XYZ file of C-alpha atoms in Angstrom:
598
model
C -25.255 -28.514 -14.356
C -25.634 -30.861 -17.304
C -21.814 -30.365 -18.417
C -20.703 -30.564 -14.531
C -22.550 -33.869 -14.507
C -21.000 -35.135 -18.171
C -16.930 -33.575 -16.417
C -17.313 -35.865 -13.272
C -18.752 -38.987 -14.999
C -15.756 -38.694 -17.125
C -13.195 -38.222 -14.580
C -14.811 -41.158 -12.824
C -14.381 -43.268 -15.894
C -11.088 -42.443 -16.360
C -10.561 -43.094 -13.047
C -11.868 -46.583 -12.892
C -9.667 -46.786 -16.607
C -6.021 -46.199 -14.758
C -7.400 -48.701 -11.975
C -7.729 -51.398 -13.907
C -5.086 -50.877 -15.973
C -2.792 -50.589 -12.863
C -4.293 -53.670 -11.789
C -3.791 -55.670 -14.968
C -0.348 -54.477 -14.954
C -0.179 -55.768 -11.746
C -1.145 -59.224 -12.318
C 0.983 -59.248 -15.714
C 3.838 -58.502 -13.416
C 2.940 -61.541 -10.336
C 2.618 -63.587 -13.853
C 5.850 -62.741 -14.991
C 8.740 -65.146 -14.089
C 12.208 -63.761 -13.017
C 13.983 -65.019 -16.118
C 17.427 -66.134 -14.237
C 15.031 -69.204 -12.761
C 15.714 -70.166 -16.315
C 19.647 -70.522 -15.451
C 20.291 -69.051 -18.661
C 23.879 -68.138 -18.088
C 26.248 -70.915 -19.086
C 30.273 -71.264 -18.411
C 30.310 -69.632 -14.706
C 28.605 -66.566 -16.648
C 26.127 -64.304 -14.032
C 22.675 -64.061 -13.820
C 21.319 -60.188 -13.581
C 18.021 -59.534 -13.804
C 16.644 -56.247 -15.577
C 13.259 -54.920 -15.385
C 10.835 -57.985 -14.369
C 11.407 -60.034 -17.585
C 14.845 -58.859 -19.093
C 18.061 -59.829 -18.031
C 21.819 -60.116 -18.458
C 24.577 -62.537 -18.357
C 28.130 -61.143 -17.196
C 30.480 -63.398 -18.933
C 33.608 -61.307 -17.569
C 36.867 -63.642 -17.192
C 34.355 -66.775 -18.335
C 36.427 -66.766 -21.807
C 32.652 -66.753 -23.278
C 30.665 -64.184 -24.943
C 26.976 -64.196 -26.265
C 23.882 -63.151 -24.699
C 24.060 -66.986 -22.825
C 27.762 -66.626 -22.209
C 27.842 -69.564 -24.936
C 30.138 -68.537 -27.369
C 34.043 -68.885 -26.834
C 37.148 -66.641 -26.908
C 39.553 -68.144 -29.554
C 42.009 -69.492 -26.239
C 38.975 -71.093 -24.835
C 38.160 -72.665 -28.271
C 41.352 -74.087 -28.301
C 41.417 -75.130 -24.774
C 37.832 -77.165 -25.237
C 39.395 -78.471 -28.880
C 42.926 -79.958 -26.792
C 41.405 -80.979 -23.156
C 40.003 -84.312 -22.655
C 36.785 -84.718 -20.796
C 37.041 -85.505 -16.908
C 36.182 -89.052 -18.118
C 39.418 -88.928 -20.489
C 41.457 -87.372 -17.677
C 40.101 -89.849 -15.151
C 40.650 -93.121 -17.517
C 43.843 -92.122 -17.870
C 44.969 -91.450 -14.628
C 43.722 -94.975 -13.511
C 44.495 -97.106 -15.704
C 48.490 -97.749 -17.611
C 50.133 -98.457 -14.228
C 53.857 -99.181 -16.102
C 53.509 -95.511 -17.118
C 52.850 -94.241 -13.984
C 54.937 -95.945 -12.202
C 57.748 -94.459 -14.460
C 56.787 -91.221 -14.491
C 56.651 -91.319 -10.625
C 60.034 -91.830 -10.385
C 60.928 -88.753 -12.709
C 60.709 -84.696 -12.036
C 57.325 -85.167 -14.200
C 55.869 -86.049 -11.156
C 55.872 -83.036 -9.850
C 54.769 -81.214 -13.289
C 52.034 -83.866 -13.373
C 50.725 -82.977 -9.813
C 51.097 -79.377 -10.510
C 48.354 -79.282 -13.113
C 46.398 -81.068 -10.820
C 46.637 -79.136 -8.108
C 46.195 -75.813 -9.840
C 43.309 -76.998 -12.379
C 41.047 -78.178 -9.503
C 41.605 -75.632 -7.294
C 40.532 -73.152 -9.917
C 36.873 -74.091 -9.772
C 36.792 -72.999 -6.488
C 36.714 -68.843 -6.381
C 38.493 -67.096 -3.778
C 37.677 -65.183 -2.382
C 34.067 -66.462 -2.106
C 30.864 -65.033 -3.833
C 27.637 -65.909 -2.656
C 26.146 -67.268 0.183
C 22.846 -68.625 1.728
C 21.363 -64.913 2.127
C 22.381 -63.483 -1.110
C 22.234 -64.633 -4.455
C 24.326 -61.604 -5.754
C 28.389 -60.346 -4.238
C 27.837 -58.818 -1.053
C 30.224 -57.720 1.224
C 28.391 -59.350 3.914
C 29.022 -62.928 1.526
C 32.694 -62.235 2.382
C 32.958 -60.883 5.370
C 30.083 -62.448 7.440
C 32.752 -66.131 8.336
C 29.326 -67.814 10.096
C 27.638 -67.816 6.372
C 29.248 -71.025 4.658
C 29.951 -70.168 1.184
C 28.431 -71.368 -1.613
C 29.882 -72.062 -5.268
C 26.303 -70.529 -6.779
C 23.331 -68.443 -5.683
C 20.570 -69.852 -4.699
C 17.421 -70.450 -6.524
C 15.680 -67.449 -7.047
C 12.862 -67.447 -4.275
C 10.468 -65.862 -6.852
C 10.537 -68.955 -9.280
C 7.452 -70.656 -10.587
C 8.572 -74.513 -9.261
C 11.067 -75.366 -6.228
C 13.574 -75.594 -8.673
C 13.067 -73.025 -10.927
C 11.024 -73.281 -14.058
C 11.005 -77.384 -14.495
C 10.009 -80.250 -12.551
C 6.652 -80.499 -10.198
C 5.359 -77.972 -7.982
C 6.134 -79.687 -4.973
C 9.499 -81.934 -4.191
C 9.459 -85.173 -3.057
C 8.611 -86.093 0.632
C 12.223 -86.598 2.122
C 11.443 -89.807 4.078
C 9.873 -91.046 0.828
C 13.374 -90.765 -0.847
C 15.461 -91.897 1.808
C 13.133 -94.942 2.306
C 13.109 -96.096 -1.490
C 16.263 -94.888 -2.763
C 18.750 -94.121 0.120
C 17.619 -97.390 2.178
C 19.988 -100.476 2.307
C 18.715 -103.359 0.779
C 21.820 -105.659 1.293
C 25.167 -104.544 2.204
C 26.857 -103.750 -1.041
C 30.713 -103.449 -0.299
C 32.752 -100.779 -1.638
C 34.738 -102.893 -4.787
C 38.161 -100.199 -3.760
C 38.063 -102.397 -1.130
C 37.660 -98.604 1.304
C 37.665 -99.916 4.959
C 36.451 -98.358 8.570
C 39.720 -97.500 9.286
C 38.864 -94.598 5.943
C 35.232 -94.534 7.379
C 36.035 -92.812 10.883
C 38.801 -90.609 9.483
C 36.464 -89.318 7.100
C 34.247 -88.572 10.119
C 37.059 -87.432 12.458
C 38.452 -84.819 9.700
C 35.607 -83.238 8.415
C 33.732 -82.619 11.763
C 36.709 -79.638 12.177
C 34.935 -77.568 9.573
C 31.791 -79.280 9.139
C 29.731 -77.440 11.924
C 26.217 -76.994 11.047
C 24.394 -74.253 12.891
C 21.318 -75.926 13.206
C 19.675 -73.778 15.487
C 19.830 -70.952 12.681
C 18.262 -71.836 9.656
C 20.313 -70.382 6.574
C 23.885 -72.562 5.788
C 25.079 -70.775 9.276
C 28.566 -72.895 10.447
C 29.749 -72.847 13.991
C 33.262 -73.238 13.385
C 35.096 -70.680 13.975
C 38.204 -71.499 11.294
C 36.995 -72.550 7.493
C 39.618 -75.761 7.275
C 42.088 -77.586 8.785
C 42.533 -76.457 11.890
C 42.771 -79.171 14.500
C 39.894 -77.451 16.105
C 38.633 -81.344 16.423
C 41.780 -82.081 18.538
C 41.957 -79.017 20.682
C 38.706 -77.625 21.045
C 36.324 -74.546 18.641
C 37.026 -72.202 21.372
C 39.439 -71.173 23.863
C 37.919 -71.704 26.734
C 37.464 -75.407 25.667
C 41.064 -75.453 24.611
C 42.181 -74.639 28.215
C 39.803 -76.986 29.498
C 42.060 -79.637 27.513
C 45.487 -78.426 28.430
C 47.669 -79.649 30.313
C 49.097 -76.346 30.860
C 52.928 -78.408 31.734
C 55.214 -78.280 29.105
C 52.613 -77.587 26.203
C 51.209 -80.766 26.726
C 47.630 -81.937 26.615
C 45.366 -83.629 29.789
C 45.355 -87.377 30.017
C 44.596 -90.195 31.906
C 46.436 -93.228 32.740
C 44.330 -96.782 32.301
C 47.044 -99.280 33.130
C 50.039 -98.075 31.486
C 48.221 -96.897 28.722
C 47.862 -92.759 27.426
C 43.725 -92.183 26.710
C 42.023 -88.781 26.880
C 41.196 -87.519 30.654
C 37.484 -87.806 31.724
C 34.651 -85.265 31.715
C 35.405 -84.741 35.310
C 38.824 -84.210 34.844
C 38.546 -81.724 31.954
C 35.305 -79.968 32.412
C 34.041 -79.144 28.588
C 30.566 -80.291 26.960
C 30.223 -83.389 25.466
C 27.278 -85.545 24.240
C 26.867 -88.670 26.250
C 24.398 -90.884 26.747
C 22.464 -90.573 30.396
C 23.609 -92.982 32.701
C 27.516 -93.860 31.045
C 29.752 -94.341 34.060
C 31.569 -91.139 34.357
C 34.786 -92.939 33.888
C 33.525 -93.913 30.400
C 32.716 -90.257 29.596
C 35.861 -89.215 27.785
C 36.627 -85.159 27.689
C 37.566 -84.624 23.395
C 38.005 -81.825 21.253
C 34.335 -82.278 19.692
C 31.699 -82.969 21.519
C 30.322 -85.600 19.548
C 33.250 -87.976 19.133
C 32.258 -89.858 22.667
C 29.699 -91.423 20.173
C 31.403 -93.619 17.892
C 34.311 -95.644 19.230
C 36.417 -95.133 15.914
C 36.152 -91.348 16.802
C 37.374 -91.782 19.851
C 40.233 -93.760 18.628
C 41.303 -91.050 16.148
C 41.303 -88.537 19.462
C 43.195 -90.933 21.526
C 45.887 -91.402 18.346
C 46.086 -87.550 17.911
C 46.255 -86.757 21.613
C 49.296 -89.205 22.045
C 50.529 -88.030 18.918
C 50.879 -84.197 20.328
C 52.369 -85.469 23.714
C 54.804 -87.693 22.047
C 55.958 -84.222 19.958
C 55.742 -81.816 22.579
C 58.890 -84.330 24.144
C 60.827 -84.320 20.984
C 60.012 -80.160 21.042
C 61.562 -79.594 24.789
C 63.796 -81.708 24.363
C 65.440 -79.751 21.451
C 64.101 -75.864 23.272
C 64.575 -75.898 26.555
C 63.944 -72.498 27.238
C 60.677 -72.636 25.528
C 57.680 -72.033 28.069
C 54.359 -74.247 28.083
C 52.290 -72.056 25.733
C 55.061 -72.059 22.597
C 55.562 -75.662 22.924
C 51.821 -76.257 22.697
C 51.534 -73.852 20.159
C 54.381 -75.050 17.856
C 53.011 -78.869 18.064
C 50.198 -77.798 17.185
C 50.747 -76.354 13.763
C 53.338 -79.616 13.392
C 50.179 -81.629 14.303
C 47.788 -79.658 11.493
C 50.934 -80.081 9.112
C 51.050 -84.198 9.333
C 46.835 -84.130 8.858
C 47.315 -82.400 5.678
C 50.709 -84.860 4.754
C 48.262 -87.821 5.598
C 44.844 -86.721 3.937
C 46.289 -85.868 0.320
C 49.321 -88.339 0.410
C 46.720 -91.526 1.990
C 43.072 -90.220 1.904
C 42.609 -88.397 -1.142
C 45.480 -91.099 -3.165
C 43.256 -93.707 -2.013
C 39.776 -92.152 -2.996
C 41.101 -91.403 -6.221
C 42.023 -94.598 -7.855
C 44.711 -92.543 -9.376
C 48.357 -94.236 -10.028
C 49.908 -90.562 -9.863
C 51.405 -90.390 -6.874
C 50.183 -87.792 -4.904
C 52.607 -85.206 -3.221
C 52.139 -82.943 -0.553
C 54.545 -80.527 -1.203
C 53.304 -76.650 -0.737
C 56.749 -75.777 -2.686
C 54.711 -76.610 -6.140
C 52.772 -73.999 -5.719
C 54.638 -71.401 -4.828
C 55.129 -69.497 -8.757
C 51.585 -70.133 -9.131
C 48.453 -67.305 -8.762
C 47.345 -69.110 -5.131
C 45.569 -67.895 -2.541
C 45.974 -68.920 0.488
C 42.699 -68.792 2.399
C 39.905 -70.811 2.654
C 35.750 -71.022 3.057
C 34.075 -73.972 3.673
C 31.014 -74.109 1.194
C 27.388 -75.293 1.578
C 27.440 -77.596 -1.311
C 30.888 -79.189 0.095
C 29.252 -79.846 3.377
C 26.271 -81.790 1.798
C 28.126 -84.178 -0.465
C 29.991 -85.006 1.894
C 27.249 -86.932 4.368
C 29.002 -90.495 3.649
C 27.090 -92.603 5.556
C 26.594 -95.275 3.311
C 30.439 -96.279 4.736
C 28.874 -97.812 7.534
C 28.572 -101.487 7.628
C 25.651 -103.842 9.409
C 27.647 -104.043 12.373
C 31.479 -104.045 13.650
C 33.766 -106.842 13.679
C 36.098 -105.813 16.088
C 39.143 -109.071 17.257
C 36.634 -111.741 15.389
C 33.820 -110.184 17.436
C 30.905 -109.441 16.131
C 29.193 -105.803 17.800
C 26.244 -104.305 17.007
C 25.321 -100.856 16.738
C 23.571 -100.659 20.055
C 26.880 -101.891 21.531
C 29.069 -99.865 19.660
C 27.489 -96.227 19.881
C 28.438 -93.964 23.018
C 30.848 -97.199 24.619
C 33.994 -95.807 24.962
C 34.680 -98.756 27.267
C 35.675 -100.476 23.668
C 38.639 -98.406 23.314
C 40.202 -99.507 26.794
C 38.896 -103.008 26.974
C 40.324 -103.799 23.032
C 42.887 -101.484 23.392
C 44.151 -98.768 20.482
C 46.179 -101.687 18.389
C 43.380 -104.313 17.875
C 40.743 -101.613 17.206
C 43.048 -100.361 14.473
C 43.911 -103.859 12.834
C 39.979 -104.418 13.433
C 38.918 -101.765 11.706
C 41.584 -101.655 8.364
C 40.657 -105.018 7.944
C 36.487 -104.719 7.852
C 35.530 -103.166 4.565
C 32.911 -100.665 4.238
C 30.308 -100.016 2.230
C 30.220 -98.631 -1.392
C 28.655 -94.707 -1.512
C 27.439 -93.737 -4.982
C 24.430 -96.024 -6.628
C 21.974 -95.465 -3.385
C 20.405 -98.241 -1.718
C 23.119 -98.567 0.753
C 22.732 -96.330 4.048
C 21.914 -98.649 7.004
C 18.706 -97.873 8.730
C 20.197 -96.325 11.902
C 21.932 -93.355 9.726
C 18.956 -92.780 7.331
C 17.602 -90.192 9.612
C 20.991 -87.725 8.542
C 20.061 -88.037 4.637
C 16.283 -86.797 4.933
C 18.059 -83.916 7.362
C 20.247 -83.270 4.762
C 17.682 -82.967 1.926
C 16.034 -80.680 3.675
C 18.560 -78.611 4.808
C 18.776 -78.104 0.959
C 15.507 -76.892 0.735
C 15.824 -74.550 3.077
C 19.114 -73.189 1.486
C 17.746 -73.418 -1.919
C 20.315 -75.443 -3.909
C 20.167 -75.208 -7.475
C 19.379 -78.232 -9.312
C 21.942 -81.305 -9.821
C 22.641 -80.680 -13.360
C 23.432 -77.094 -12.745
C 26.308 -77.997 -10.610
C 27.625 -80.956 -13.454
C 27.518 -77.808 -15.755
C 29.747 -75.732 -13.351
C 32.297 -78.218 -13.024
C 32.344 -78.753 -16.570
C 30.600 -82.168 -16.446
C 27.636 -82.720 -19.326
C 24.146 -82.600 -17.950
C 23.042 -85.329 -17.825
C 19.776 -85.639 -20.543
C 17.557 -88.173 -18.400
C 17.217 -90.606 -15.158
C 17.675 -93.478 -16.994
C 21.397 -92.126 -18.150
C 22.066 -90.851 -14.620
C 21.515 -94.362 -13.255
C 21.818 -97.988 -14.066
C 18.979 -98.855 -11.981
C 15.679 -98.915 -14.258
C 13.593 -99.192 -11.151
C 15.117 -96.289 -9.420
C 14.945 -93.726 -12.858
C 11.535 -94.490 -13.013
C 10.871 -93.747 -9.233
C 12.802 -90.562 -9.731
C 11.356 -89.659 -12.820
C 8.010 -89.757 -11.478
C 8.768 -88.221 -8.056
C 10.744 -85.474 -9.984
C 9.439 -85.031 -13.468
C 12.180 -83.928 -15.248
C 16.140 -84.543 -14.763
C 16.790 -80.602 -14.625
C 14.789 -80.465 -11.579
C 16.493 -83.264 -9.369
C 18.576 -82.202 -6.165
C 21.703 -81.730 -5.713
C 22.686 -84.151 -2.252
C 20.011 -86.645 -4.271
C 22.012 -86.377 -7.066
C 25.468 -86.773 -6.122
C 24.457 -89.995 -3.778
C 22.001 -91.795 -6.026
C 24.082 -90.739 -9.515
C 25.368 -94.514 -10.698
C 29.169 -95.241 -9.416
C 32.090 -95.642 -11.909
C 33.081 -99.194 -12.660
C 34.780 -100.519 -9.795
C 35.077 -96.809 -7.773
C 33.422 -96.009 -4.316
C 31.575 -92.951 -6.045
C 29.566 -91.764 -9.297
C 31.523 -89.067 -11.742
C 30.089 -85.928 -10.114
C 31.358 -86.627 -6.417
C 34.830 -86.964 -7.211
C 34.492 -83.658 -9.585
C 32.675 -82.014 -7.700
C 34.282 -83.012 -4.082
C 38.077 -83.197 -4.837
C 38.583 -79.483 -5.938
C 36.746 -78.069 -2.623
C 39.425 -80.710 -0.801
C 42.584 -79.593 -2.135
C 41.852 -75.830 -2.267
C 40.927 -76.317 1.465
C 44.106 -78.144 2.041
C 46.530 -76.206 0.383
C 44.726 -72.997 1.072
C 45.807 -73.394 4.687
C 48.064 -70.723 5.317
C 50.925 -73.509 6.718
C 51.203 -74.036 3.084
C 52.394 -70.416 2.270
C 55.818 -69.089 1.640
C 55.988 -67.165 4.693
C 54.617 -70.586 7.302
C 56.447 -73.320 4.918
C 59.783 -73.381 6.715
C 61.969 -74.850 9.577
C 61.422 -72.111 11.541
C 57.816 -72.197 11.626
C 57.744 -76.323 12.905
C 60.915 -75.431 15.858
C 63.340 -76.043 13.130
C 64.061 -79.506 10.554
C 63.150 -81.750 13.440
C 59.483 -80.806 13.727
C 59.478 -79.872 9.764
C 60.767 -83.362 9.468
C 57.674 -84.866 11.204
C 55.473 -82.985 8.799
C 57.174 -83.875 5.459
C 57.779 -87.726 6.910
C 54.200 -88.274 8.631
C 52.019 -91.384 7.450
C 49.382 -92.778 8.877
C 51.279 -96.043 10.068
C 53.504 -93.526 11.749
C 50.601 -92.152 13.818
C 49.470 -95.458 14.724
C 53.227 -97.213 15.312
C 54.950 -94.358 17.079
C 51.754 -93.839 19.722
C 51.036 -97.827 19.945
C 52.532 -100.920 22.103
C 52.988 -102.824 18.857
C 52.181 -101.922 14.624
C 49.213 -103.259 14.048
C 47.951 -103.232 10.123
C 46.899 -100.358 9.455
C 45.856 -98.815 5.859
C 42.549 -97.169 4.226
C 42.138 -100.429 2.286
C 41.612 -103.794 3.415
C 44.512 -105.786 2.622
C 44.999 -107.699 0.018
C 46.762 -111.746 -0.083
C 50.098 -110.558 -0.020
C 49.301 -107.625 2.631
C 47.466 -109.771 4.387
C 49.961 -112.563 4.845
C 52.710 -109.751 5.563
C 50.396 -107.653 8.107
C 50.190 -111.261 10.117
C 53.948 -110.980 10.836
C 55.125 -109.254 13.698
C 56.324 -105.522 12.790
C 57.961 -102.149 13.839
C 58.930 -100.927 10.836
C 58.401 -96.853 10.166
């Protein structure tokens, strides 16, 4: 009985022994941290995590090698040794005017732009690799289109700290940072001299991809197409698209005030829009987006592009007779998607760039090169781009002075000023300066502490991991990120540590370049998401990039010759000025002159 007794009380012990043993191996493991929160993989090399403390970096195709991905392949070695920074490259590219104006004017223009092209567009993969969900490929990353993309995984949800192993434990109150560091103080104008005329186009374009799913939390999009669709123009769906129609020679609905071509009313063309309660219905304009009945310059950019396809669909059955209503429509359309494109990379992007290389729009470049032509809109493309620091105190439209309670959801602008004076108006009223914060005007603060949390909820790696990506150096503390000593000590305290601060924070608050609109990451960051968007479009491919495709050299014509004075002059009752910069003396003194010159 004794030995019995002695048998259990062992097996009892031992018992309790594996217990506690499984329970400290437990709590070793919950104390453990997932060693990619670390971001230990540099040079685009991948995280994998082995075990609960070991990992691995892939550094496949990175031209790196090392545990850390850290070590380069002889051609990358040489490659780092011969190219300049991205502040060489940009220096360069905006400043010895004589030289570019030469080169310009020679084939190396086209070599030049080339590079460009296919050097940005690089950093963007295609086809894409994470998304929101998953932090690893999926197949549901690729083929799940109502996931934006992202250009890296998120932060590990099993991290120690919000954004991964440095910084505080919890992250700055959004109103808190919108209210010190987002807030206008005093209307700082953007020294390009960027005007509203830039502002609402910037709006207008981006709205066809940018379509938040904010019913769904996650980085879901709405929009059905991931670029430049004209889904803005003619509606995100095809019932809404038929809603717009025309259905008569491939036109779209309209309405006549006066003499004058504006977009048809609500009641006329039945689709959703967002009005305020108690607009006249005859104010209540029917668009392609619902929200573009808000801002008057929105409007104006639907009323341009709506004239715009009319005026083609003329020139189109004039030339095809025998063409019926549907391949009329659908032929201007793709002429219409072609002349955004011309206008954003030729205008847009050439003015947002500084650069004195001309910018071409000419798919033709690309054509011997490894392209792909698709495209997926990205998280982190959609939250740099919230530019609302654009907007000025209020609107100065013919001398007159309109605030924003008078200019937001009265459409009744539009037809009282008429499409040529809001034009001149607004390329001649400059707007406001992005990068450096302390410029968003109190009505549009709301959007930036939606967009930092929006972040959160997607789990955006830190600021400094994304300078690393694009090959920019991290920066090493607030006080080199900004210029403002007051503002890198409020970050520094709010944040900690420089490896922990946001990405949409970053990218808005980082300090601007001398005499530029934006800091260094935006434009490094922003312009290769733009142009593998634009010339991902698959008009730009060898098989759409033809006559044919555009009705035949009259319509291509109107793609390779479209500016946007054209779209204002050729849908107008006189040329008003019209530019994405406020003129200058000697515009200024010519833009005064009567003109109808294309």
């Amino acid at each position: 009985m004794g030995a019995t007794r002695v048998v259990s009380y062992l097996s009892l012990m031992a018992f309790l022994g594996c217990l506690l043993e499984n329970s400290s191996v437990a709590a070793a493991d919950s104390n453990t941290v997932n060693p990619c929160c670390y971001y230990p993989c540099q040079n685009s090399g991948v995280c994998v995590r082995f075990g609960t403390d070991q990992y691995q970096c892939d550094c496949t195709r990175t031209g790196f090698y090392g545990d850390n991905c850290t070590v380069p392949e002889f051609g990358s070695w040489i490659r780092l040794m011969l190219k300049p920074s991205p502040f060489v490259t940009h220096y360069i590219l905006t400043h010895f005017q004589w030289f570019w104006n030469l080169l310009n004017n020679t084939f190396l223009r086209d070599t030049v732009m080339r590079l460009v092209l296919t050097i940005r567009s690089n950093l963007i993969p295609s086809p894409p690799t994470f998304n929101t969900k998953y932090g690893y490929i999926s197949w549901e990353s690729y083929y799940n289109i109502s996931y934006y993309t992202r250009l890296l995984p998120p932060v590990p949800e099993d991290c120690p700290l919000p954004m991964g192993t440095k910084g505080k434990p919890t992250l700055p109150d959004p109103k808190v940072l919108a209210e010190r560091f987002f807030k206008r103080k005093k209307f700082r104008p953007d020294p390009q001299g960027t005007n509203l005329m830039f502002a609402f186009m910037a709006q207008h374009f981006t709205h066809q991809f940018f379509k938040t799913n904010h019913e769904v939390k996650g980085g879901f999009t709405k929009a059905l197409g991931h670029g430049v669709d004209a889904s803005n123009i003619y509606g995100d769906t095809l019932e809404r698209q038929h809603q717009l129609r025309l259905h008569k020679d491939g036109k779209l609905k309209y309405q006549l005030v006066g003499s004058e071509v504006f977009p048809p009313t609500v009641s006329e063309a039945p689709v959703y829009m967002r009005y305020s309660q108690g607009l006249p219905s005859e104010q209540q304009f029917a668009l392609g987006h619902e929200l573009y009945g808000i801002l008057p310059g929105l409007t104006l950019y639907a009323t341009l592009w709506l004239r715009e396809h009319n005026r083609v669909c003329d020139i189109l059955r004039a030339e095809h007779p025998s063409w019926d209503d549907e391949q009329l429509f659908q032929t201007t359309r793709l002429i219409i998607i072609g002349e955004i494109i011309k206008i954003i990379i030729e205008e847009y992007v050439q003015h947002l760039s500084g650069y004195f290389l001309k910018l071409k729009f000419d798919p033709v470049l690309l054509f011997n090169e490894r392209f792909q032509y698709s495209n997926r809109i990205a998280l982190e493309f959609c939250q740099l781009y919230h530019w609302h620091p654009l907007m000025p105190d209020s609107f100065i439209i013919d001398d007159e002075e309109v605030s924003y309670s008078q200019f937001m959801y009265n459409t009744s602008l539009l037809t009282h000023y008429g499409v040529e004076k809001l034009v001149d108006s607004f390329s001649r009223q400059v707007a406001g300066q992005i990068g450096g914060g302390h410029n968003s005007h109190e009505t549009v603060l709301r959007v930036a502490e939606l967009t930092i949390k929006e972040s959160r909820e997607a789990r955006i790696q830190p600021f400094n991991e994304y300078r690393k990506k694009f090959n920019l150096k991290p920066y090493t503390s607030f006080y080199e990120f900004t210029d403002d000593p007051e503002m890198a000590k409020g970050l520094e305290d709010l944040y900690g540590e420089i490896d922990a601060l946001e990405f949409y924070t970053g990218v808005m608050l980082e300090k601007a370049r001398p005499d530029a609109i934006f800091g260094e990451s935006m434009v490094e960051m922003g312009a290769p998401f733009s142009l593998k968007g634009l010339l991902g479009n698959p008009l730009c491919s060898p098989e759409y990039w033809k006559p044919s495709t555009f009705g035949g050299e009259t319509g291509f014509r109107i793609v390779k010759s479209a500016t946007l004075q054209k779209l204002v002059c050729h849908n107008s009752k006189w040329c008003p000025y019209v530019h994405f910069r406020v003129p200058g003396k000697e515009e200024e003194a010519n833009s005064r002159k009567p003109s109808t010159e294309l």
